CSV table of C-alpha atoms and ligand atoms in Angstrom, one decimal:
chain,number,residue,atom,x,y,z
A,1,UNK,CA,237.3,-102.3,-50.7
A,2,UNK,CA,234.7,-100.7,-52.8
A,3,UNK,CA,232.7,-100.1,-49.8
A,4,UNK,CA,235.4,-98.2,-47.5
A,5,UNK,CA,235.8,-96.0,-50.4
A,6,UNK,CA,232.5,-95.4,-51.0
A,7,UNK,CA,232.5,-94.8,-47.3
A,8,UNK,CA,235.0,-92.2,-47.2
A,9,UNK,CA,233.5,-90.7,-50.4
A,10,UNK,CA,230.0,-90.2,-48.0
A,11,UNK,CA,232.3,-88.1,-45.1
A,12,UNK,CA,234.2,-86.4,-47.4
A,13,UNK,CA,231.2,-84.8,-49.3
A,14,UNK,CA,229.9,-84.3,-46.1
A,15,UNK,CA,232.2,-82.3,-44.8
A,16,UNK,CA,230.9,-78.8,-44.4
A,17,UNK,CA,232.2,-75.3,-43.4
A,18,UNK,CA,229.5,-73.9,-41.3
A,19,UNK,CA,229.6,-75.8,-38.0
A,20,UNK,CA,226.6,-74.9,-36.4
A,21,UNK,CA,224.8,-76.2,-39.6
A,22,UNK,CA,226.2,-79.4,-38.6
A,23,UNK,CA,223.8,-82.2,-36.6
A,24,UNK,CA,226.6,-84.3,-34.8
A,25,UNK,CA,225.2,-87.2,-33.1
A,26,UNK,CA,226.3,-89.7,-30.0
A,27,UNK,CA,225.0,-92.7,-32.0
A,28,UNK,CA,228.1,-95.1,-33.0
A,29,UNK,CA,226.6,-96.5,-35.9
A,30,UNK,CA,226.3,-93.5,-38.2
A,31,UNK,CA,228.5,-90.9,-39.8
A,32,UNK,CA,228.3,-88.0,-37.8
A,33,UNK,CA,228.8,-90.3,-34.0
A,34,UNK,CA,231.6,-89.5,-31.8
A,35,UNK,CA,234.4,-91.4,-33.8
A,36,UNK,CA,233.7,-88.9,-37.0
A,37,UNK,CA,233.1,-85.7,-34.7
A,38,UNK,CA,236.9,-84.7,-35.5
A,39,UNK,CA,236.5,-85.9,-39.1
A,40,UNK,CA,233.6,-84.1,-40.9
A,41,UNK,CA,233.9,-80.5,-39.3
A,42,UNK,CA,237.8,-78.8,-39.7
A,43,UNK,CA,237.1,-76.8,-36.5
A,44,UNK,CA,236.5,-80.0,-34.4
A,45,UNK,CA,240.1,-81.5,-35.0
A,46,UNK,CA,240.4,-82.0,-31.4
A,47,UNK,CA,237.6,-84.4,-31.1
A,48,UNK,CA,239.9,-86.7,-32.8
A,49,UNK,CA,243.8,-85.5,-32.0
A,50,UNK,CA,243.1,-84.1,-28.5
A,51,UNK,CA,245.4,-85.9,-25.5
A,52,UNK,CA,243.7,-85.2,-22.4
A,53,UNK,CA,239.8,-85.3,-23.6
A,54,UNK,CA,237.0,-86.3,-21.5
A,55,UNK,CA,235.2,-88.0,-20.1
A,56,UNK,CA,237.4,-90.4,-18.6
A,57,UNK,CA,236.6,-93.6,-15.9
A,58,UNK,CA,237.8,-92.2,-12.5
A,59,UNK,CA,239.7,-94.8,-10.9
A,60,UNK,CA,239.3,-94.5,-6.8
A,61,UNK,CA,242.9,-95.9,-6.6
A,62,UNK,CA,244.9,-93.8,-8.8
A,63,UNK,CA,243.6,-90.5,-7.2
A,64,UNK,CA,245.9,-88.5,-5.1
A,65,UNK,CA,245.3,-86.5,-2.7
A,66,UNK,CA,246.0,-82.9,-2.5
A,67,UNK,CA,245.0,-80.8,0.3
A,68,UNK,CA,245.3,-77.4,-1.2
A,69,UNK,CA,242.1,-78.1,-2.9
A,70,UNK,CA,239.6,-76.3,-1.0
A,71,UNK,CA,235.7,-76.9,-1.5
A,72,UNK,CA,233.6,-75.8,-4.6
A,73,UNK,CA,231.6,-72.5,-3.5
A,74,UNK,CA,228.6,-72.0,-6.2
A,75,UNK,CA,226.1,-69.4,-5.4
A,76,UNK,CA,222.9,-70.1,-3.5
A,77,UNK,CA,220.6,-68.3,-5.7
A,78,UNK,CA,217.5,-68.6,-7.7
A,79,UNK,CA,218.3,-67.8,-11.6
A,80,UNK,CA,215.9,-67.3,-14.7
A,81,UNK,CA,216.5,-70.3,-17.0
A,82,UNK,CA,215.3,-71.8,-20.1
A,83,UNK,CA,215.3,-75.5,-21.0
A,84,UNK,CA,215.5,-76.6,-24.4
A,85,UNK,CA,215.4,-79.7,-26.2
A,86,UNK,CA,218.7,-78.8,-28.4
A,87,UNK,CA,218.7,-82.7,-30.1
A,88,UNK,CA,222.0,-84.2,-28.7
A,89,UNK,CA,220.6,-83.2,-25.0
A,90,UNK,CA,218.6,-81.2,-22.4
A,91,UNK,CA,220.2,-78.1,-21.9
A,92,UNK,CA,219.0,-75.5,-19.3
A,93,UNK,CA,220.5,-72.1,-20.0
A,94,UNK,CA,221.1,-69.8,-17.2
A,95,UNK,CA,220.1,-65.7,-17.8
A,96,UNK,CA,221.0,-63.5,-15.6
A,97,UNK,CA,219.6,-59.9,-14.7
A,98,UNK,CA,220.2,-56.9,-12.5
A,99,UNK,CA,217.1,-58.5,-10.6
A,100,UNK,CA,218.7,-61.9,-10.6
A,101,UNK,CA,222.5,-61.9,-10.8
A,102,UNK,CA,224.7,-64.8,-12.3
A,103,UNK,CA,225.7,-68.0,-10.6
A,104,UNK,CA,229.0,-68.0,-10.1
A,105,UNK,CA,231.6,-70.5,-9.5
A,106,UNK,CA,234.5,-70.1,-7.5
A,107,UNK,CA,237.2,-71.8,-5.1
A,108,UNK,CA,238.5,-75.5,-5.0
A,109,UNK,CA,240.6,-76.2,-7.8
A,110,UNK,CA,239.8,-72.6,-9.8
A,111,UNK,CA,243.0,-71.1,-8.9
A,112,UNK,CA,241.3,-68.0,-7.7
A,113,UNK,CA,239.0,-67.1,-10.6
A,114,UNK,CA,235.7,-66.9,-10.9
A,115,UNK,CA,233.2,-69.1,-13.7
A,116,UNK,CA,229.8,-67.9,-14.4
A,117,UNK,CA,227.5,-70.5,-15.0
A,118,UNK,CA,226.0,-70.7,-18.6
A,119,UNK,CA,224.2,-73.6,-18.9
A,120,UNK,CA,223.7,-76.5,-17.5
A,121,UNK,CA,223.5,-80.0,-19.9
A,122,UNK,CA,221.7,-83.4,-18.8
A,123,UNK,CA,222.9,-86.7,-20.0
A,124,UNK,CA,220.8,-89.8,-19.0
A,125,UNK,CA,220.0,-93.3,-20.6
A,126,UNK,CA,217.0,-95.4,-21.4
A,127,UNK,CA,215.0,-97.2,-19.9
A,128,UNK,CA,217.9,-100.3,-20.1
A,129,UNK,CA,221.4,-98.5,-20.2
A,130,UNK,CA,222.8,-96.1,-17.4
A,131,UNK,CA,224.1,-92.3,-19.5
A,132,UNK,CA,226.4,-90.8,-17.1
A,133,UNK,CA,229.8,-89.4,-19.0
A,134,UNK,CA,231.9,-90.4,-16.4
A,135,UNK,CA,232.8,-93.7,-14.9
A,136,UNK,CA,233.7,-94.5,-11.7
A,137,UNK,CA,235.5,-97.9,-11.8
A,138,UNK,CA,234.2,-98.5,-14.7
A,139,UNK,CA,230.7,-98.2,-13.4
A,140,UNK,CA,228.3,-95.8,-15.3
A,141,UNK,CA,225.7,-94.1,-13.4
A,142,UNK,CA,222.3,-93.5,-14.3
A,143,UNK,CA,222.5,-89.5,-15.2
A,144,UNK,CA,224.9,-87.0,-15.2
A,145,UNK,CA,223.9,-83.6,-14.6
A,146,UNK,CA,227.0,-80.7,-15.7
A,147,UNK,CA,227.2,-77.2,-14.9
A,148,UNK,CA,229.0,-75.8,-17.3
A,149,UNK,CA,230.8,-72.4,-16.3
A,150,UNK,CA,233.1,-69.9,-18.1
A,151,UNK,CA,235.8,-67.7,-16.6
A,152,UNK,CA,234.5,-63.8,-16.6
A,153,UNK,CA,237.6,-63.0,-14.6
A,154,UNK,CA,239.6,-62.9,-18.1
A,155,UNK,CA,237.4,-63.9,-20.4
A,156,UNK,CA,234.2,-61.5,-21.9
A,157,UNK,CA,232.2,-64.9,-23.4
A,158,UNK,CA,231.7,-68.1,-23.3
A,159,UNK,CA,232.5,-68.5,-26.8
A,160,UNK,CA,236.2,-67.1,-26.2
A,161,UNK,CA,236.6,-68.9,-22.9
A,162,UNK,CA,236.1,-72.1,-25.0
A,163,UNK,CA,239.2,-71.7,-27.0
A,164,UNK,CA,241.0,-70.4,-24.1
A,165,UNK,CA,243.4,-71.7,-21.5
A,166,UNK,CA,241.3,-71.9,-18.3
A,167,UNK,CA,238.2,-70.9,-20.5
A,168,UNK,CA,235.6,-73.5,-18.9
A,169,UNK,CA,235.2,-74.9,-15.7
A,170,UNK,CA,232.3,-78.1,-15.1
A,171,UNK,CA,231.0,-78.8,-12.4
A,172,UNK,CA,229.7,-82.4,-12.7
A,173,UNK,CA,226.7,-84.3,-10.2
A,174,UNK,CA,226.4,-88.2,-11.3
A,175,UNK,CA,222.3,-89.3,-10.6
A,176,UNK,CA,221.9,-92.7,-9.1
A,177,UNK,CA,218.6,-94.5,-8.3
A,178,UNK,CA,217.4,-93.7,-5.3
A,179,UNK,CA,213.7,-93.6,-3.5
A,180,UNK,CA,213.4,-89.9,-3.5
A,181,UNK,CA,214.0,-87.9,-6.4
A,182,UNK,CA,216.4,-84.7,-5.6
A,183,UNK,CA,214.0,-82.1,-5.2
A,184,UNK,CA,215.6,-79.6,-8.3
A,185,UNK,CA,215.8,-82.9,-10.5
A,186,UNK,CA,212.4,-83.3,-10.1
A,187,UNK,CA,211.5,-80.0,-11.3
A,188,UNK,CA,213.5,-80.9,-14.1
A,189,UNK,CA,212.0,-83.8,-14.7
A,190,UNK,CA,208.4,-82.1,-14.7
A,191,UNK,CA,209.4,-79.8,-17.2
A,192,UNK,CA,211.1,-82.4,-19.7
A,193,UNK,CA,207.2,-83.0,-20.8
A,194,UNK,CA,207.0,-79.5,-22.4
A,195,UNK,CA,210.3,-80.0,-24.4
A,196,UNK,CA,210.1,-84.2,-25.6
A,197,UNK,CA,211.3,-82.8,-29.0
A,198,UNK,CA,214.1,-81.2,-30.7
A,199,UNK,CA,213.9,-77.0,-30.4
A,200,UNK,CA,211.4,-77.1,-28.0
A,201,UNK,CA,211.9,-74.7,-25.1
A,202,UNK,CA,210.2,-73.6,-22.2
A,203,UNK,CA,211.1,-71.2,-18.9
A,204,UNK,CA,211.8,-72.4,-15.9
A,205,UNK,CA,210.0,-70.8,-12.8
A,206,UNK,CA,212.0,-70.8,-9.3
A,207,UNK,CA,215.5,-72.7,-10.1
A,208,UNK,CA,218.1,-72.6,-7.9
A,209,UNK,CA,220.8,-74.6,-9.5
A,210,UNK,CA,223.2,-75.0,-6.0
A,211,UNK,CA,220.1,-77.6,-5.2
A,212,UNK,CA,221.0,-80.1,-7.4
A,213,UNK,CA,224.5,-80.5,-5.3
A,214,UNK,CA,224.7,-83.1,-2.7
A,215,UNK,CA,225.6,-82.3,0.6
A,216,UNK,CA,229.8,-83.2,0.3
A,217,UNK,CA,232.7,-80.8,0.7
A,218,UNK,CA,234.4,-83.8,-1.4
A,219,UNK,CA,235.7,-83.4,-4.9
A,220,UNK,CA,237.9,-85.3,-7.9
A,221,UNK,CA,239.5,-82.9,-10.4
A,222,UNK,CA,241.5,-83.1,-13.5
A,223,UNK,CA,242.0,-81.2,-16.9
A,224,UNK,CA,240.1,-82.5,-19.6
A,225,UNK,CA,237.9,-81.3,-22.4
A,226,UNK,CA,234.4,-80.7,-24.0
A,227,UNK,CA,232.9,-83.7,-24.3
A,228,UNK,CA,230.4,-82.5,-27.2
A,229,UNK,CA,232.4,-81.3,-30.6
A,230,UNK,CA,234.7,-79.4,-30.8
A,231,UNK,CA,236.4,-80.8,-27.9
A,232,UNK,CA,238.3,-77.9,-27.1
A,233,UNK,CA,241.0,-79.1,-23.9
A,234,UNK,CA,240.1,-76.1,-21.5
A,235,UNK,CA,238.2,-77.4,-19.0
A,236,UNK,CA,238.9,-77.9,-15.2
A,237,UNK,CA,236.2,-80.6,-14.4
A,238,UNK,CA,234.8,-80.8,-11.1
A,239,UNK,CA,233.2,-84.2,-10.0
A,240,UNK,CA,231.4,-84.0,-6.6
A,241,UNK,CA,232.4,-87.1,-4.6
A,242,UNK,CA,228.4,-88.2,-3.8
A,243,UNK,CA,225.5,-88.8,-6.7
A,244,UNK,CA,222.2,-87.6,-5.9
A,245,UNK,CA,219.0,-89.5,-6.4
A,246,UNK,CA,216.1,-90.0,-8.5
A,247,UNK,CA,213.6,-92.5,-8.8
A,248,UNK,CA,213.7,-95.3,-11.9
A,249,UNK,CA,210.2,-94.3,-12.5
A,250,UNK,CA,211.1,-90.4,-12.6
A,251,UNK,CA,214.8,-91.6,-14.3
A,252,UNK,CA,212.2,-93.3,-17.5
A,253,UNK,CA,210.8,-89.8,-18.2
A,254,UNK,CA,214.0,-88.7,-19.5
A,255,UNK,CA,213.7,-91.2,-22.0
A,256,UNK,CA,210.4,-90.3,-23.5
A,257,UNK,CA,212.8,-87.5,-25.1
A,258,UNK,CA,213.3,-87.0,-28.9
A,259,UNK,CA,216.9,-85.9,-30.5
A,260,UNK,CA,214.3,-85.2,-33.8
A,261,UNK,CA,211.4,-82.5,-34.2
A,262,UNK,CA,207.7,-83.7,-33.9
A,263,UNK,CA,207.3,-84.4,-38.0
A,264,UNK,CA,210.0,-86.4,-38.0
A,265,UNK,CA,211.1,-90.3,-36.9
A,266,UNK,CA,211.4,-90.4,-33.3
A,267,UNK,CA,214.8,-91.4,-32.5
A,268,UNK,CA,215.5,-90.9,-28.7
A,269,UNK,CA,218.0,-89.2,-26.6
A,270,UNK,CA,219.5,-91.2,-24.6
A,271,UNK,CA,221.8,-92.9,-23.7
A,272,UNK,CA,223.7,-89.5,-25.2
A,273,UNK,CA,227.3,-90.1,-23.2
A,274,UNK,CA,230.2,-90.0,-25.2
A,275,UNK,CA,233.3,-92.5,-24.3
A,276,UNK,CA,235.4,-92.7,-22.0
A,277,UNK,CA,238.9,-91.3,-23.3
A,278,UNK,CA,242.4,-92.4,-22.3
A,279,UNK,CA,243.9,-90.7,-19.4
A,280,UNK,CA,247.7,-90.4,-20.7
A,281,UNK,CA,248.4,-90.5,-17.0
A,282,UNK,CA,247.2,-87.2,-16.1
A,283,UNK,CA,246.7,-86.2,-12.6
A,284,UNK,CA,243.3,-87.0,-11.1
A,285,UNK,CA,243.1,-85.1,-8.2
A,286,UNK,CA,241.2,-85.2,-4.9
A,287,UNK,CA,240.2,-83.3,-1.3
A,288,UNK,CA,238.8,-86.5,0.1
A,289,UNK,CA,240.5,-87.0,3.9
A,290,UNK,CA,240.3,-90.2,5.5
A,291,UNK,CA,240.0,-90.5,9.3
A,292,UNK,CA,242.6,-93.5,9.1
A,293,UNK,CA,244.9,-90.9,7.2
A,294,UNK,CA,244.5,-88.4,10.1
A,295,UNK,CA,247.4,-89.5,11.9
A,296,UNK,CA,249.6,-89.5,8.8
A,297,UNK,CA,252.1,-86.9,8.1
A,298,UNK,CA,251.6,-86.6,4.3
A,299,UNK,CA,250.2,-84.0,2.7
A,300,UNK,CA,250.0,-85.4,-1.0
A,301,UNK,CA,249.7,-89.1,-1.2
A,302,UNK,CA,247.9,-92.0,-2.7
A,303,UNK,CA,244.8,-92.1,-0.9
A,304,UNK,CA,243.2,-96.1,-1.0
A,305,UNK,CA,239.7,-96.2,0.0
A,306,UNK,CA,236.9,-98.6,-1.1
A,307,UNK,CA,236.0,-98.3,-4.8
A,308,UNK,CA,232.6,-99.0,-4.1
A,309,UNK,CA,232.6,-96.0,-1.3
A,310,UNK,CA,231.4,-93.4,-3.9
A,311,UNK,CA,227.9,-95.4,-3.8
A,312,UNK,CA,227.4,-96.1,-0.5
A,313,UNK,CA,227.0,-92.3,0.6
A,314,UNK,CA,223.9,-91.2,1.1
A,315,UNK,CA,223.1,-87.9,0.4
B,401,LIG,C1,228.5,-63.2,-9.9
B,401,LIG,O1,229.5,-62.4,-10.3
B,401,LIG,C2,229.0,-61.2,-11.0
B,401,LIG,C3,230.3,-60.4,-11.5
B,401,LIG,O2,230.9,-61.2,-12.4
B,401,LIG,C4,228.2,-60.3,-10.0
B,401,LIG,O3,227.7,-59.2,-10.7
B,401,LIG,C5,227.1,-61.2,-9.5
B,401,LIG,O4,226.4,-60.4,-8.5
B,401,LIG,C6,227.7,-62.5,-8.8
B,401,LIG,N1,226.5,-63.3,-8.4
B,401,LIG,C7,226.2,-63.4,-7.1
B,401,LIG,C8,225.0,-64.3,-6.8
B,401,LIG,O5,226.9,-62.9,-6.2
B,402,LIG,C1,219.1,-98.3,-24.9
B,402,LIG,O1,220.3,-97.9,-25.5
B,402,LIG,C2,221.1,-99.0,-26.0
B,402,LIG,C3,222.4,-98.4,-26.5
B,402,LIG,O2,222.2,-97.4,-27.5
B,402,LIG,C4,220.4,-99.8,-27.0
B,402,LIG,O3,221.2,-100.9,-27.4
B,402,LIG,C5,219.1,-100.3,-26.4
B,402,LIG,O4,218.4,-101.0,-27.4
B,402,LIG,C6,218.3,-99.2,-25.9
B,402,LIG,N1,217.1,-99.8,-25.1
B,402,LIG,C7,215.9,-99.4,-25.4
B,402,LIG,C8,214.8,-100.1,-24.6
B,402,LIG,O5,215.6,-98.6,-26.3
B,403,LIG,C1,223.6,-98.7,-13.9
B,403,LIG,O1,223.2,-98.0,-12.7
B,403,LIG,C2,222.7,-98.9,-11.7
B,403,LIG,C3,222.2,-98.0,-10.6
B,403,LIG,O2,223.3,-97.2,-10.1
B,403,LIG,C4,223.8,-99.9,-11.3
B,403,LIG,O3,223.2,-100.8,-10.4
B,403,LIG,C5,224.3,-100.6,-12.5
B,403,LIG,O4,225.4,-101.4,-12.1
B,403,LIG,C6,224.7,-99.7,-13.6
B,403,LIG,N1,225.1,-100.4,-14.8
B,403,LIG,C7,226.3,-100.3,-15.4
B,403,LIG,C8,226.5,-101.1,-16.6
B,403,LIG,O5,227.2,-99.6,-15.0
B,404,LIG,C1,233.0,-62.9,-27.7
B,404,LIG,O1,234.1,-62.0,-27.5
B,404,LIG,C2,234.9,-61.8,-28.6
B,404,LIG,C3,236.1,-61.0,-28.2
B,404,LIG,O2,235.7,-59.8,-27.6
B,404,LIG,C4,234.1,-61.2,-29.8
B,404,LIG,O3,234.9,-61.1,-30.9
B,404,LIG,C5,232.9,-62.1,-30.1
B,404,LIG,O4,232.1,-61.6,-31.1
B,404,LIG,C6,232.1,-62.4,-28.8
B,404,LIG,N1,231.2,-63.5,-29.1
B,404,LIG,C7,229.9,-63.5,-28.7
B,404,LIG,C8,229.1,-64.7,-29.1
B,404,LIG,O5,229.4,-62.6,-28.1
């Protein structure tokens, strides 16, 4: 008894008004992991109340098909970028200039607007447990790469967009191991050297982001949330139906990453996935056509193909 209180005592006092003074974590065991993220900041309420929050475990059998849901059209161009060692993750983030315009977002399930890519955040593992945010079947992949977009049709930030119905849209690549490393990833993983702790930074030469998509007009969609604090539910996720690759040997760089700066303990990054969350039967939604469905009449129906399909693609 005296301990819970003592307990409570410790997230009480450590509740504090300036968010971004705030060092949320992913590990379970302490006071500012994913379970307190709605607790100890006001503004990140939704962490902990929120009703369709992600990530969630896509279940190959409960999608359903909907063939409205045209492919994902992201633009093929090169972008000046930053990556930076922001503690929680790896975070590229995109710039754009009259020389080299934004990457933007638009068709399959974006209703017609258009996202500008902002950033683009890396969750991974260690060198024993798999880090992708999503599940597929309950299997988690090694690395989950997120382009994360924000609607300049309506919006004028990022920051507004965030807080804003149709605010964000992600478009989501799950990593597996493979015996080439995508080529983009690689560069990725070349540069992770110059950033192995926290607030390190260092500018990217050459990056096209559209590389890092496999080859697939396939896609699963549902509305969900931010899956770092605060959580806010605005976000049309976008998971493209086929990983891409890296090596195990590339896939251990990542975790030669630090969440802490250089004078302090090293504790690592990864894994830095947050939970699954419940789906409250939302709809999960997918463009994937079957050649045994051709000759069926239905335009929206439960589609029932192998769970273990999603692996088997190559890209
Ligand atoms: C992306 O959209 C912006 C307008 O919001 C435009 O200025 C830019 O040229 C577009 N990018 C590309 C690569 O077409
Ligand atoms: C990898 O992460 C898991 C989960 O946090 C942890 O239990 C395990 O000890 C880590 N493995 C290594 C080699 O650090
Ligand atoms: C981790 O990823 C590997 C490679 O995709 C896979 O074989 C393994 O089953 C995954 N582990 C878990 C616990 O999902
Ligand atoms: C985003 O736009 C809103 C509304 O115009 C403005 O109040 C806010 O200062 C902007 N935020 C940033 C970070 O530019």
């Amino acid at each position: 008894m005296r301990c819970e209180c003592l307990f409570f005592l410790l997230i009480y006092s450590l509740r504090i008004d300036s968010k971004s003074d705030y060092q949320w974590s992913y590990d379970q065991d302490f006071f500012n992991g994913p379970q307190y993220w709605g607790r100890v900041v006001k503004e990140w309420w939704m962490c902990e109340r929120g009703q369709i929050q992600s990530p969630i475990d896509i279940q190959p059998k409960q999608l359903l098909f909907d063939s409205s849901i045209k492919p994902i059209k992201l633009d093929k161009v090169q972008v000046v970028s930053e990556m930076v060692n922001v503690g929680q993750m790896i975070r590229v983030r995109i710039g754009y200039s009259r020389a080299r315009p934004s990457v933007n977002i638009t068709n399959g399930p974006l209703n017609g607007y258009q996202y500008r890519v902002q950033r683009i955040d890396f969750h991974f593992g260690n060198t024993t447990h798999n880090g992708s945010e999503h599940t597929i079947n309950g299997r988690r992949y090694p690395m989950e790469v997120q382009l994360v977009a924000f609607n300049t049709d309506i919006y004028p930030n990022f920051t507004t967009a965030s807080k804003s119905p149709h605010g964000i849209a992600i478009l989501s690549i799950l990593v597996d191991f493979g015996e080439e490393t995508n080529m983009e990833l690689l560069k990725m993983t070349i540069a992770t050297a110059s950033v192995t702790y926290k607030d390190k930074r260092v500018q990217l030469a050459e990056f096209e982001p559209w590389r890092l998509l496999p080859m697939t007009r396939d896609l699963i969609t549902y509305e969900g949330s931010l899956t770092t604090p605060g959580c806010d539910e605005t976000v049309t996720w976008i998971l493209l139906n086929q990983p891409i690759y890296i090596t195990k040997d590339h896939f251990f760089e990542w975790s030669k990453l630090y969440f802490s700066q250089e004078s302090q303990i090293k504790a690592p990054i990864g894994p830095n996935y947050r939970a699954t969350q419940k789906t409250n039967n939302r709809l999960v939604r997918t463009n994937i056509q079957h050649k045994t469905n051709h000759n069926c009449k239905l335009s929206v129906g439960r589609v029932f193909y192998r769970a273990n399909q999603y692996s088997m693609r190559k890209n």
